[in-house]
mmCIF file of C-alpha atoms in Angstrom:
data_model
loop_
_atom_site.group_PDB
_atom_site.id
_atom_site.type_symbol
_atom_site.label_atom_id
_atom_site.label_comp_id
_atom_site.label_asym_id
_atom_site.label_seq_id
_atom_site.Cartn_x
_atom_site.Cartn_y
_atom_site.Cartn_z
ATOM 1 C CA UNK A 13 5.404 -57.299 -34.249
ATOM 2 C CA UNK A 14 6.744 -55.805 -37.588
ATOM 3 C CA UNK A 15 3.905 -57.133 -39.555
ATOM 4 C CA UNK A 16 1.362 -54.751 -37.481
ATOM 5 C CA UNK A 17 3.147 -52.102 -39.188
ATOM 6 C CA UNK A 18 0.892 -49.725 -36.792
ATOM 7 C CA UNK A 19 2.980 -46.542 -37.470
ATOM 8 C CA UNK A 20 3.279 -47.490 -41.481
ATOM 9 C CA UNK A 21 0.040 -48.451 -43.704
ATOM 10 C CA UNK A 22 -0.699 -51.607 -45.171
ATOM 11 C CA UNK A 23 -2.287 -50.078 -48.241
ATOM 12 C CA UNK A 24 0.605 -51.759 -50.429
ATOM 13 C CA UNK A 25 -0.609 -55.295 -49.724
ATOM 14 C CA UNK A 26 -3.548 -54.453 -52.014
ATOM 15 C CA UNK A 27 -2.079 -53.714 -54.752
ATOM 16 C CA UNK A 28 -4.492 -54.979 -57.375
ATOM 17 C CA UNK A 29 -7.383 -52.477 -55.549
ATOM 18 C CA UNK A 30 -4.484 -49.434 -56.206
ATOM 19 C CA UNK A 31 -4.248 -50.347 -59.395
ATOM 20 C CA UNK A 32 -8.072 -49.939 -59.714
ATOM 21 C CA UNK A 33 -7.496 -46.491 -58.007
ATOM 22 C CA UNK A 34 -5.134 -45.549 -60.261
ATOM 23 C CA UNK A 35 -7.327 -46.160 -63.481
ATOM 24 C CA UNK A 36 -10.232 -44.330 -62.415
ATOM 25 C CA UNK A 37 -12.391 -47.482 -61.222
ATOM 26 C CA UNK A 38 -14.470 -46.986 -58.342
ATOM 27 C CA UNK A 39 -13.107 -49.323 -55.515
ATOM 28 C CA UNK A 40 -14.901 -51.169 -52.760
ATOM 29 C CA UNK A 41 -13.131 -50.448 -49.375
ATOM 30 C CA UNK A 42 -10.750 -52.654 -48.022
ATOM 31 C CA UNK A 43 -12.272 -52.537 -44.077
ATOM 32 C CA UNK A 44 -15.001 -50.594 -42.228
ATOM 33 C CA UNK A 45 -15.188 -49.402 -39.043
ATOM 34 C CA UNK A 46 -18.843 -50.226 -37.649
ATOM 35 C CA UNK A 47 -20.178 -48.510 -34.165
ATOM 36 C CA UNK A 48 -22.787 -50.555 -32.228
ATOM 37 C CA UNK A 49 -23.231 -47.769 -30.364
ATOM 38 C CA UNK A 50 -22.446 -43.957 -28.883
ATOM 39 C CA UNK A 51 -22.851 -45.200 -25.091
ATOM 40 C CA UNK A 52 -20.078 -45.935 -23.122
ATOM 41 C CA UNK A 53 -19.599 -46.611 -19.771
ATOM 42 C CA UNK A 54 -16.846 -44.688 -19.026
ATOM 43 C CA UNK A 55 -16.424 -40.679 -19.340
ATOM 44 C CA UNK A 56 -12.724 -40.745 -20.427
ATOM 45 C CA UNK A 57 -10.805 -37.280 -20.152
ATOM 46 C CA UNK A 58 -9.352 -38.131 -23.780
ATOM 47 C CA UNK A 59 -12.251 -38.999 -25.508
ATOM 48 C CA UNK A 60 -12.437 -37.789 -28.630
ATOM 49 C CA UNK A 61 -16.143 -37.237 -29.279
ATOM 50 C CA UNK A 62 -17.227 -35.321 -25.885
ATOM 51 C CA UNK A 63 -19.001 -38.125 -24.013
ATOM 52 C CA UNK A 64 -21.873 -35.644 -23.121
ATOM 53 C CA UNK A 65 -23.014 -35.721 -26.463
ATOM 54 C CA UNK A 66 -24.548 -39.164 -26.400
ATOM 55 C CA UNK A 67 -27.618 -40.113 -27.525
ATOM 56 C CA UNK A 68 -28.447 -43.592 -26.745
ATOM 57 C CA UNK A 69 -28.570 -44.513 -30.095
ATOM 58 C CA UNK A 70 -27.512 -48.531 -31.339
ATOM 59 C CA UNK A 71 -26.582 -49.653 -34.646
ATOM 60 C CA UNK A 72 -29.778 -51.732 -36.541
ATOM 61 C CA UNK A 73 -28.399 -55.072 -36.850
ATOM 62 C CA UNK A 74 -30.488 -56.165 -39.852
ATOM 63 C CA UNK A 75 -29.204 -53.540 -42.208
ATOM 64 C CA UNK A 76 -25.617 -53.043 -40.967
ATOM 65 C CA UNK A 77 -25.538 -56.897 -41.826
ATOM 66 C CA UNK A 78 -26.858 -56.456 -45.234
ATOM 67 C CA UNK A 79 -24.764 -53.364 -46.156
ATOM 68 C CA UNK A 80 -21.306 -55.254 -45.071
ATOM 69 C CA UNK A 81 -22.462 -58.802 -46.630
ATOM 70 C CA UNK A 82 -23.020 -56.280 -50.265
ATOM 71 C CA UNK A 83 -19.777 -54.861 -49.659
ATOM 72 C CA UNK A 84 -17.710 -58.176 -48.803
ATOM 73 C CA UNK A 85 -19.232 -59.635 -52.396
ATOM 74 C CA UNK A 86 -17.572 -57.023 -54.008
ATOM 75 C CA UNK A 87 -14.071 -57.272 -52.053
ATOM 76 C CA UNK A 88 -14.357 -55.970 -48.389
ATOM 77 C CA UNK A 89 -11.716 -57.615 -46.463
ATOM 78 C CA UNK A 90 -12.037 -56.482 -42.692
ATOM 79 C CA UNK A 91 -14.306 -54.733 -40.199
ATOM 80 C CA UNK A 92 -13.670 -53.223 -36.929
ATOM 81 C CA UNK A 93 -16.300 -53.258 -34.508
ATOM 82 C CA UNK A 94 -15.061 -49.745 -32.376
ATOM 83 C CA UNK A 95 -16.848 -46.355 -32.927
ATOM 84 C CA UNK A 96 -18.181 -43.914 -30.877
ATOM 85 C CA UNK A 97 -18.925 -45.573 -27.369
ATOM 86 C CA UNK A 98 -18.266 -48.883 -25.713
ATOM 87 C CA UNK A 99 -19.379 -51.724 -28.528
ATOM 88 C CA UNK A 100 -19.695 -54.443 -25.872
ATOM 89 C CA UNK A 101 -22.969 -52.325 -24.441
ATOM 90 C CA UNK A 102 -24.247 -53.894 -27.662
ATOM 91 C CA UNK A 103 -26.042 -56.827 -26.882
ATOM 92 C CA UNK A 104 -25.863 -57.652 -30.806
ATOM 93 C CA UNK A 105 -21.893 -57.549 -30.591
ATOM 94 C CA UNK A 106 -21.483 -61.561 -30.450
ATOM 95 C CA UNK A 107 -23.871 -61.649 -33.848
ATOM 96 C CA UNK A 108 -22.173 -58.948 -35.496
ATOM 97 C CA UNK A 109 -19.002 -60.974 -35.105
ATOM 98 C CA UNK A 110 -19.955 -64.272 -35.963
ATOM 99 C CA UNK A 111 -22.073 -63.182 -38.888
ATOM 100 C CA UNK A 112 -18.955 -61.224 -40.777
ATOM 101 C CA UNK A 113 -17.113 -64.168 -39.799
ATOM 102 C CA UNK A 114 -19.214 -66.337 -41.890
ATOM 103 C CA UNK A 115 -18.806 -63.861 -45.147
ATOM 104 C CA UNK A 116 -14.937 -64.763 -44.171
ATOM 105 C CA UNK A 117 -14.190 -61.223 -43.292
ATOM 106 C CA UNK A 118 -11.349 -60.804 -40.488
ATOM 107 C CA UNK A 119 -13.093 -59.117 -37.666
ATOM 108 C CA UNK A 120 -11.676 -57.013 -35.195
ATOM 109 C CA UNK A 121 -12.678 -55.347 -31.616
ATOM 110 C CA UNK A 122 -11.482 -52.333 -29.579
ATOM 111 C CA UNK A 123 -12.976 -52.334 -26.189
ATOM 112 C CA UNK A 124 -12.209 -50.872 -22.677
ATOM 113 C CA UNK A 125 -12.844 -54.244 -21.975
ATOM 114 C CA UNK A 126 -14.685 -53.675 -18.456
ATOM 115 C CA UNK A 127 -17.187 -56.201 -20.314
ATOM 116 C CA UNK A 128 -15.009 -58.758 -22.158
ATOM 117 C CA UNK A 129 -15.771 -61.313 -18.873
ATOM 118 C CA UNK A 130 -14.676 -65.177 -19.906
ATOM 119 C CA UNK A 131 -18.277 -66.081 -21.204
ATOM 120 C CA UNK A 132 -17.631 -63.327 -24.042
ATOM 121 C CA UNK A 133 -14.161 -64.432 -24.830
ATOM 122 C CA UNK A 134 -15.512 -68.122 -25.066
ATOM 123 C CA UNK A 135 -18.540 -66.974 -27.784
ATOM 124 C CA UNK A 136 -15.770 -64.533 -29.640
ATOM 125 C CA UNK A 137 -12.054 -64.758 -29.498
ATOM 126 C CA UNK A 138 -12.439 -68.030 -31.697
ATOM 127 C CA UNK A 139 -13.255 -65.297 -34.851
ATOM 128 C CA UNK A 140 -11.678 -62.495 -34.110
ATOM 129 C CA UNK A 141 -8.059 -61.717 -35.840
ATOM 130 C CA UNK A 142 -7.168 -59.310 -32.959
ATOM 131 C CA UNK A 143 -8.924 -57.407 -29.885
ATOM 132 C CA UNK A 144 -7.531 -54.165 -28.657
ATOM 133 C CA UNK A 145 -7.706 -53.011 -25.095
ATOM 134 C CA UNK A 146 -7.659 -49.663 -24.166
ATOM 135 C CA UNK A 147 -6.212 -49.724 -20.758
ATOM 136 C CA UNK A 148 -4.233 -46.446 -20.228
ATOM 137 C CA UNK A 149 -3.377 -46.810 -16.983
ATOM 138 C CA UNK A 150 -0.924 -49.277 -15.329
ATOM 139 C CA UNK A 151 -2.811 -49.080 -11.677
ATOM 140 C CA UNK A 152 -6.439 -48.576 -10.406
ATOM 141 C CA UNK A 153 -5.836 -44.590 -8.676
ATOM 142 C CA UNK A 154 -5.100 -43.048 -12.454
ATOM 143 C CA UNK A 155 -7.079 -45.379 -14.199
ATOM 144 C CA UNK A 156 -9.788 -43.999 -12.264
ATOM 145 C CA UNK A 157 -8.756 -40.577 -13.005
ATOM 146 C CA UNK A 158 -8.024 -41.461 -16.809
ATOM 147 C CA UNK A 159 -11.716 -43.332 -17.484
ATOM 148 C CA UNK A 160 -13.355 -41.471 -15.075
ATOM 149 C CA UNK A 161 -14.414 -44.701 -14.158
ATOM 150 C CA UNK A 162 -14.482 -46.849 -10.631
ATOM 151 C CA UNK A 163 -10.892 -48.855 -9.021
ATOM 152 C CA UNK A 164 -12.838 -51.773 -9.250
ATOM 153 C CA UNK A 165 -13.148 -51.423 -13.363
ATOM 154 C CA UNK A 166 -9.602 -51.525 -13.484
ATOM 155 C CA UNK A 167 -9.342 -54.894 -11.280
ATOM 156 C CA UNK A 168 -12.197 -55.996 -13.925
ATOM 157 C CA UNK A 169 -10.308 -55.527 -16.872
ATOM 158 C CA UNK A 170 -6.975 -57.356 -15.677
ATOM 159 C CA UNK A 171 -9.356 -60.275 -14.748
ATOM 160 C CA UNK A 172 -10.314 -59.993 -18.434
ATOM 161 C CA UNK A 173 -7.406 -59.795 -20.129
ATOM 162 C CA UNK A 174 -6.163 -62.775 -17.757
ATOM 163 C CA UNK A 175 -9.669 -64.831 -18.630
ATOM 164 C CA UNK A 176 -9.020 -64.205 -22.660
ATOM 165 C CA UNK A 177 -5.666 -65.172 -22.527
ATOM 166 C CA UNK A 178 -6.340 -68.174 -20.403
ATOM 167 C CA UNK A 179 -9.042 -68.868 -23.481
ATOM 168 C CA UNK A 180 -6.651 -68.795 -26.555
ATOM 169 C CA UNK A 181 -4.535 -70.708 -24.631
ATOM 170 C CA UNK A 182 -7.112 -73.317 -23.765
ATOM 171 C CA UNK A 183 -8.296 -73.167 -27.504
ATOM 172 C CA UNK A 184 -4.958 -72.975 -29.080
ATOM 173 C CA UNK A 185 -6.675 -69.865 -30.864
ATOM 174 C CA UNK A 186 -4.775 -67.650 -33.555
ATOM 175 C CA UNK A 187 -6.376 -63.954 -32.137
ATOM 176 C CA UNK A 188 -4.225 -61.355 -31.054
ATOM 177 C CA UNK A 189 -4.814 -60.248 -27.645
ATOM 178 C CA UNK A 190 -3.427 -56.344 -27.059
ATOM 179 C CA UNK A 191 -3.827 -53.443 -25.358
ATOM 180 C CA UNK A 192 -2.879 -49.758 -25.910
ATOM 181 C CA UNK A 193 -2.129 -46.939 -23.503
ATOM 182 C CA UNK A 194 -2.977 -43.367 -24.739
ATOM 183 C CA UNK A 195 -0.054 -41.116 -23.199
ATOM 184 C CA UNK A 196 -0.593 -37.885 -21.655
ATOM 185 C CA UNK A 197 1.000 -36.001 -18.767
ATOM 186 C CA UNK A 198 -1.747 -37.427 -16.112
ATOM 187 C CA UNK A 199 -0.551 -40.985 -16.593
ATOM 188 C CA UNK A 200 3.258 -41.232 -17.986
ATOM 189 C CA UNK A 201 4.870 -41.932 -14.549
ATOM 190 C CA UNK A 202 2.238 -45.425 -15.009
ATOM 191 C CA UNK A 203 3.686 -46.450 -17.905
ATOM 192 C CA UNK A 204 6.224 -48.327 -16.440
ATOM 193 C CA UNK A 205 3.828 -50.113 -14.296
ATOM 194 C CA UNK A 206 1.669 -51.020 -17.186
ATOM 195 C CA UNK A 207 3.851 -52.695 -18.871
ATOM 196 C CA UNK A 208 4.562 -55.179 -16.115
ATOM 197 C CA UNK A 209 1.009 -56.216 -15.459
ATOM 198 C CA UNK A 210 0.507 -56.497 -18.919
ATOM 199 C CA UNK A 211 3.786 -58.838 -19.535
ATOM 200 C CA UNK A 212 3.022 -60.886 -16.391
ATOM 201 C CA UNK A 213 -0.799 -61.057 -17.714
ATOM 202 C CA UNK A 214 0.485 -62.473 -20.812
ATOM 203 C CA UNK A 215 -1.168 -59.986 -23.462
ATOM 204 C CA UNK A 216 0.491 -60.030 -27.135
ATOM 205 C CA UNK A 217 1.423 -56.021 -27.009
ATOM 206 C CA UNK A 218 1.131 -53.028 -25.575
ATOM 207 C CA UNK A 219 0.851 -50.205 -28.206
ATOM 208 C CA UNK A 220 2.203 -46.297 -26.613
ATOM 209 C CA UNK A 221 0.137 -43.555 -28.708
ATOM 210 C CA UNK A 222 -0.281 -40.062 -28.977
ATOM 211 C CA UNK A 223 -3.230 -37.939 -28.085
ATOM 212 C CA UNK A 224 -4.716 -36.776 -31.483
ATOM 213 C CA UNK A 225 -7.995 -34.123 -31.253
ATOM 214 C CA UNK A 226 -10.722 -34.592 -33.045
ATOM 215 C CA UNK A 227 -11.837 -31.798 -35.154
ATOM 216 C CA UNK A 228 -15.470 -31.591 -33.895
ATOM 217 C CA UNK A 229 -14.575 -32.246 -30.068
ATOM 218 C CA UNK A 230 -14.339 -29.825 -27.201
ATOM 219 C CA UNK A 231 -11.624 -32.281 -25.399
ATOM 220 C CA UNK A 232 -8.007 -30.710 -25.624
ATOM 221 C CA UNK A 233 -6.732 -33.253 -22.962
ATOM 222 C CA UNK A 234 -3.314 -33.012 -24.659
ATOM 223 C CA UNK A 235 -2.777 -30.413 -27.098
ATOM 224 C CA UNK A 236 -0.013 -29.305 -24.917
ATOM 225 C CA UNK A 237 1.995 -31.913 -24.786
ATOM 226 C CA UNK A 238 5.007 -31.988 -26.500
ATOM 227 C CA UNK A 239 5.954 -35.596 -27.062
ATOM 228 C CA UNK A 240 9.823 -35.519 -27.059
ATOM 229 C CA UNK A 241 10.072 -34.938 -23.480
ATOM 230 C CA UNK A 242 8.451 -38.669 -23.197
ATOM 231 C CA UNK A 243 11.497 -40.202 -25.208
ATOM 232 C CA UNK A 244 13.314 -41.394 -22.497
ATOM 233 C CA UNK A 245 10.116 -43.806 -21.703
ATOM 234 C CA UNK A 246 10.844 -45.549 -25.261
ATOM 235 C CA UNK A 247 13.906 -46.864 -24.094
ATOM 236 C CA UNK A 248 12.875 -47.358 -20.207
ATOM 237 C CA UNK A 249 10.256 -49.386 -21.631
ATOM 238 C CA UNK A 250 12.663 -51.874 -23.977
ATOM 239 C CA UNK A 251 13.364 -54.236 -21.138
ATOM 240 C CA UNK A 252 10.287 -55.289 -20.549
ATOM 241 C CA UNK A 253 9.487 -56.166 -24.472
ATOM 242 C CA UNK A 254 10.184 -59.770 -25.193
ATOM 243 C CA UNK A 255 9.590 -63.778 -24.124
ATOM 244 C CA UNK A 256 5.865 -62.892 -26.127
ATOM 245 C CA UNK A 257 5.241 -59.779 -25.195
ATOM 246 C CA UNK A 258 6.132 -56.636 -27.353
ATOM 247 C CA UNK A 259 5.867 -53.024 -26.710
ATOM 248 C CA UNK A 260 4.874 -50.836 -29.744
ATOM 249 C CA UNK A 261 5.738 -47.053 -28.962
ATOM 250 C CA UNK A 262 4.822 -45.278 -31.517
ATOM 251 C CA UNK A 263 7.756 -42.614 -31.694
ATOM 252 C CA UNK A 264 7.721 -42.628 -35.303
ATOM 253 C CA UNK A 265 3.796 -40.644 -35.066
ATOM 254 C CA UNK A 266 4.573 -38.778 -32.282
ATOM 255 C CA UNK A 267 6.932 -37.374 -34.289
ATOM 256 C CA UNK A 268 4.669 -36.417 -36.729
ATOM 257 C CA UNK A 269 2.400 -34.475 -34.988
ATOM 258 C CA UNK A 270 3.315 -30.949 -35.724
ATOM 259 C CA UNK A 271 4.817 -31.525 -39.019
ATOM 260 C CA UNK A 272 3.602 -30.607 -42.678
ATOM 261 C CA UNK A 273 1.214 -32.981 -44.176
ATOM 262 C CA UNK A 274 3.421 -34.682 -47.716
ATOM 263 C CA UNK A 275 0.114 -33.822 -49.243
ATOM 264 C CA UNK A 276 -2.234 -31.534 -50.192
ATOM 265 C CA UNK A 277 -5.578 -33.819 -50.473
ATOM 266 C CA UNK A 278 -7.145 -36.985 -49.012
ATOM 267 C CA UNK A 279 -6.993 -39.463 -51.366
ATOM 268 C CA UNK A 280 -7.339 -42.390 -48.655
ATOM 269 C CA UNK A 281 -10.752 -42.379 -48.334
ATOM 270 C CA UNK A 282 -11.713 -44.735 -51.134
ATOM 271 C CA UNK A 283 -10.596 -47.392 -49.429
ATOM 272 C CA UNK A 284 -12.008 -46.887 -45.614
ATOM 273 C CA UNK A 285 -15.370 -46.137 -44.357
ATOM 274 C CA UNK A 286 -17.106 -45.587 -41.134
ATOM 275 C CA UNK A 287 -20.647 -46.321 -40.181
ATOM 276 C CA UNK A 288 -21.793 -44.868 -36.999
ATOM 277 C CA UNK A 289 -24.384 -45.965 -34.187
ATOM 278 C CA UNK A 290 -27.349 -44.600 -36.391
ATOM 279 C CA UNK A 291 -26.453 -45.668 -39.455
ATOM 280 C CA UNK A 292 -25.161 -43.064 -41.259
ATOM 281 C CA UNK A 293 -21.877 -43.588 -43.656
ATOM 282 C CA UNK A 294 -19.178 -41.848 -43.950
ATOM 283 C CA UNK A 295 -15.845 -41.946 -45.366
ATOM 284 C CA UNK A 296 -13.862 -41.395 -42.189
ATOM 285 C CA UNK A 297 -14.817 -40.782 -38.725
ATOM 286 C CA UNK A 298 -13.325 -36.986 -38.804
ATOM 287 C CA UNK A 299 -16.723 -36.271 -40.425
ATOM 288 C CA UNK A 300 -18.788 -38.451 -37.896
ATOM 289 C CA UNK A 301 -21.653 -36.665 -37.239
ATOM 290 C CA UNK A 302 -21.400 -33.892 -40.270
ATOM 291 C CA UNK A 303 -24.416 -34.897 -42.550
ATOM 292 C CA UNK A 304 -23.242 -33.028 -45.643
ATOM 293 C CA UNK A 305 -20.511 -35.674 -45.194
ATOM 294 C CA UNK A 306 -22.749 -38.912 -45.062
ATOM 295 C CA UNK A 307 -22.697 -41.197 -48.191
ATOM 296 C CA UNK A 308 -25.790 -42.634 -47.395
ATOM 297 C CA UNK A 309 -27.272 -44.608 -44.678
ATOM 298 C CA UNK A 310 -27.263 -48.254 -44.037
ATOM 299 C CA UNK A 311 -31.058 -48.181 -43.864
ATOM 300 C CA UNK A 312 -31.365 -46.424 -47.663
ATOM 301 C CA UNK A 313 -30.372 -49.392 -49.852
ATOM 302 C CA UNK A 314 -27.637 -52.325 -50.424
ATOM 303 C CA UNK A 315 -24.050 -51.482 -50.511
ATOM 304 C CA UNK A 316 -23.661 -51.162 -54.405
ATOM 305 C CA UNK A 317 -26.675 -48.821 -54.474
ATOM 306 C CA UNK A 318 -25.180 -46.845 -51.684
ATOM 307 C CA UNK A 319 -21.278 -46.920 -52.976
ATOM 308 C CA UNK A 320 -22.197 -46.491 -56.554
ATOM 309 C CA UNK A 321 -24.414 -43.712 -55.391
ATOM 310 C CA UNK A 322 -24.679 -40.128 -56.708
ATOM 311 C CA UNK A 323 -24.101 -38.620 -53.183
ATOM 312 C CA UNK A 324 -21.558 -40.976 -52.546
ATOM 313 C CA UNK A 325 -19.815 -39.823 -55.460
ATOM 314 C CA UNK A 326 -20.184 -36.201 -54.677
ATOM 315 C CA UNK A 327 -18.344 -36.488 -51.129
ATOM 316 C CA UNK A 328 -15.545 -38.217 -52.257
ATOM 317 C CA UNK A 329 -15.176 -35.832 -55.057
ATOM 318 C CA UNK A 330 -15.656 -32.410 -52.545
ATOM 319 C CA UNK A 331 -13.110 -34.277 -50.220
ATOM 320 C CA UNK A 332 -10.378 -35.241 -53.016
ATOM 321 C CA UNK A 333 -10.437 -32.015 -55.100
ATOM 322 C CA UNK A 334 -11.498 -29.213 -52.404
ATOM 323 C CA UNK A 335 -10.837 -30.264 -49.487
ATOM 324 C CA UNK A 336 -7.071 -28.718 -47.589
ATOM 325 C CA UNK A 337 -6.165 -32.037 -46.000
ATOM 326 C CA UNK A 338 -3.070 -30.030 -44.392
ATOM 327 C CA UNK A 339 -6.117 -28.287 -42.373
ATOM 328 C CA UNK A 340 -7.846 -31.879 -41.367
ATOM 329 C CA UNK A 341 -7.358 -33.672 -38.323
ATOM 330 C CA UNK A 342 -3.340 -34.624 -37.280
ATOM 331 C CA UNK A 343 -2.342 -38.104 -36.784
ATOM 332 C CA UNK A 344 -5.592 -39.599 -38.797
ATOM 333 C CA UNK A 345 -5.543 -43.148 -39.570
ATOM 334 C CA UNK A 346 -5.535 -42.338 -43.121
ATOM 335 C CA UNK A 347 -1.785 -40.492 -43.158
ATOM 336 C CA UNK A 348 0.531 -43.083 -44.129
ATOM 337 C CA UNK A 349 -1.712 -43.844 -46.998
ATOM 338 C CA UNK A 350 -2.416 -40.794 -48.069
ATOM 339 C CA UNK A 351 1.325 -39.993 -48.134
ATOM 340 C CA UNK A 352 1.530 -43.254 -50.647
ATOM 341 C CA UNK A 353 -1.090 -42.624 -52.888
ATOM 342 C CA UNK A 354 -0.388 -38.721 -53.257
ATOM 343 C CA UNK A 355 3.285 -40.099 -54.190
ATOM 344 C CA UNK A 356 1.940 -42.200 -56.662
ATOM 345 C CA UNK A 357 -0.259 -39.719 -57.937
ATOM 346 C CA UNK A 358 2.792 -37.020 -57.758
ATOM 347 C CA UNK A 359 5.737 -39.168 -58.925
ATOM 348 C CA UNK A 360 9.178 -38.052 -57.380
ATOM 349 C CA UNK A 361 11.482 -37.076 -60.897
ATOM 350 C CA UNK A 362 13.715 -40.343 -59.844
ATOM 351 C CA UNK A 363 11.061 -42.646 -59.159
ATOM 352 C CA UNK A 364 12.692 -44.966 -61.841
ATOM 353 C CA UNK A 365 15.625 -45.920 -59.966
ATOM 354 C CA UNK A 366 14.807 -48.360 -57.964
#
């Protein structure tokens, strides 16, 4: 599944919105991550925003709607409905999706998916570009210990992932159906095992990924781990890639994790943003929860008034021009892209000869 490019950045693809960047115009983002809300129903031992800290708190559906509808007039492309807890608690969820879907926004979901039964899948899959599972686990005993969550959750899920495959096929539907497994010491002798339920399931992919901390969180699940001595499960893992189902191991970040940033400031952030469960804006989930770090909030005004915003323009200026990115979080979603625009911004002395 090249065109993923899950361990690259698809920043390039937008090249008229760089171009924008690189003149000094102030550019709408290309997706947003929305959070319906910071309860989950799992306590995982990974998670990266310490699962004690919840609140209760769910995302107001009348202004989260009128912020993204603003935004997608002036060029929003995507939204991922993820965040801080389980989004399917949301009893909004199935509006949320179908309402972006109407401003023709691609609209995505990661889930744990104890609560994507067929009934869901019918009422979403048909406008959703992809849904992500995070399954972690390849059998009930260390999913249990992974999600701190019951056997039977893990039995739940399969029959979920079976029920939405069972849909697209029924519906001849374009969505991408995968899953991801977060690797750490407790569950790498299950990878294996994942991987066959998933292939005989009939899922689109399995992503591998590294455990990345959070900067505000408590959890240091694996800070230890050093990720070469998993290399050997790259290649275990290649016969069981193919007829439909690939296997993304993502080597290529794993590698990455202890090495230099390419640059010194976060430049990324223009064209992502993050809106968590109560509201509040942000330019990347690192700073979830930080209020010096809020643009605005979803219930203060439109999109424009909020983007275009004094205090808008103050954060992104503290975090491009102060701000040590070397010292921010490892692995962030913004990496790849930050390595491309600080390139662009730093040209190389034969950039010329291409």
């Amino acid at each position: 599944m090249e065109g993923m490019r899950i361990d690259s950045h698809k920043l390039l693809f937008h090249a008229e919105r760089v171009s924008d960047w690189i003149k000094g115009k102030f550019v709408c983002p290309v997706c947003i991550e929305i959070s319906p809300t910071d309860l989950c129903n799992h306590h995982c031992i990974f998670c990266g925003l310490d699962y004690g800290k919840r609140k209760g708190t769910f995302l107001d559906k009348k202004y989260v709607t009128r912020f993204v509808k603003g935004a997608a007039k002036k060029g929003l492309k995507a939204v991922i409905i993820a965040g801080e807890g389980e989004p399917l608690l949301d009893s909004n969820v199935t509006d949320f999706v179908t309402s972006f879907k109407k401003l023709k926004l691609d609209v995505a979901i990661t889930t744990n998916g104890v609560l994507m039964d067929r009934d869901f899948c019918e009422k979403n899959l048909k406008s959703l570009t992809w849904i992500r599972v995070s399954i972690d686990a390849g059998t009930a005993p260390v999913y249990k210990r992974m999600h701190n969550a019951s056997e039977k959750d893990f039995c739940k899920v399969l029959q979920n992932l079976n029920s939405a495959v069972s849909v697209k096929k029924k519906h001849g539907l374009k969505v991408t159906i995968g899953t991801q497994f977060l690797l750490l010491k407790e569950n790498q002798k299950d990878l294996i095992n994942a991987a066959k339920v998933l292939k005989k399931i009939g899922v689109d992919y399995l992503i591998v990924k590294p455990y990345s901390k959070h900067p505000l969180s408590r959890n240091e699940a694996g800070t230890d781990i050093d990720y070469s001595n998993f290399s050997y499960l790259e290649d275990r893992l290649k016969k069981y890639s193919g007829n439909g189902f690939n296997i993304i191991f993502r080597s290529a970040t794993m590698k990455k994790r202890f090495m230099e940033k390419s640059y010194d400031r976060c430049l990324g952030v223009r064209f992502w943003a993050y809106i968590s469960s109560d509201g509040e804006i942000y330019p990347c989930n690192t700073f979830y929860g930080v209020k010096r770090f809020s643009i605005g909030n979803v219930r203060g005004g439109s999109f424009t008034e909020i983007w275009n915003g004094e205090k808008c323009r103050t954060v992104f200026r503290h975090i491009e021009k102060k701000m040590d990115a070397k010292k921010c979080r490892e692995l962030c979603r913004l990496d790849e892209i930050n390595s491309y625009l600080w390139r662009i911004r730093h040209p190389h002395e034969h950039e010329n000869f291409i």
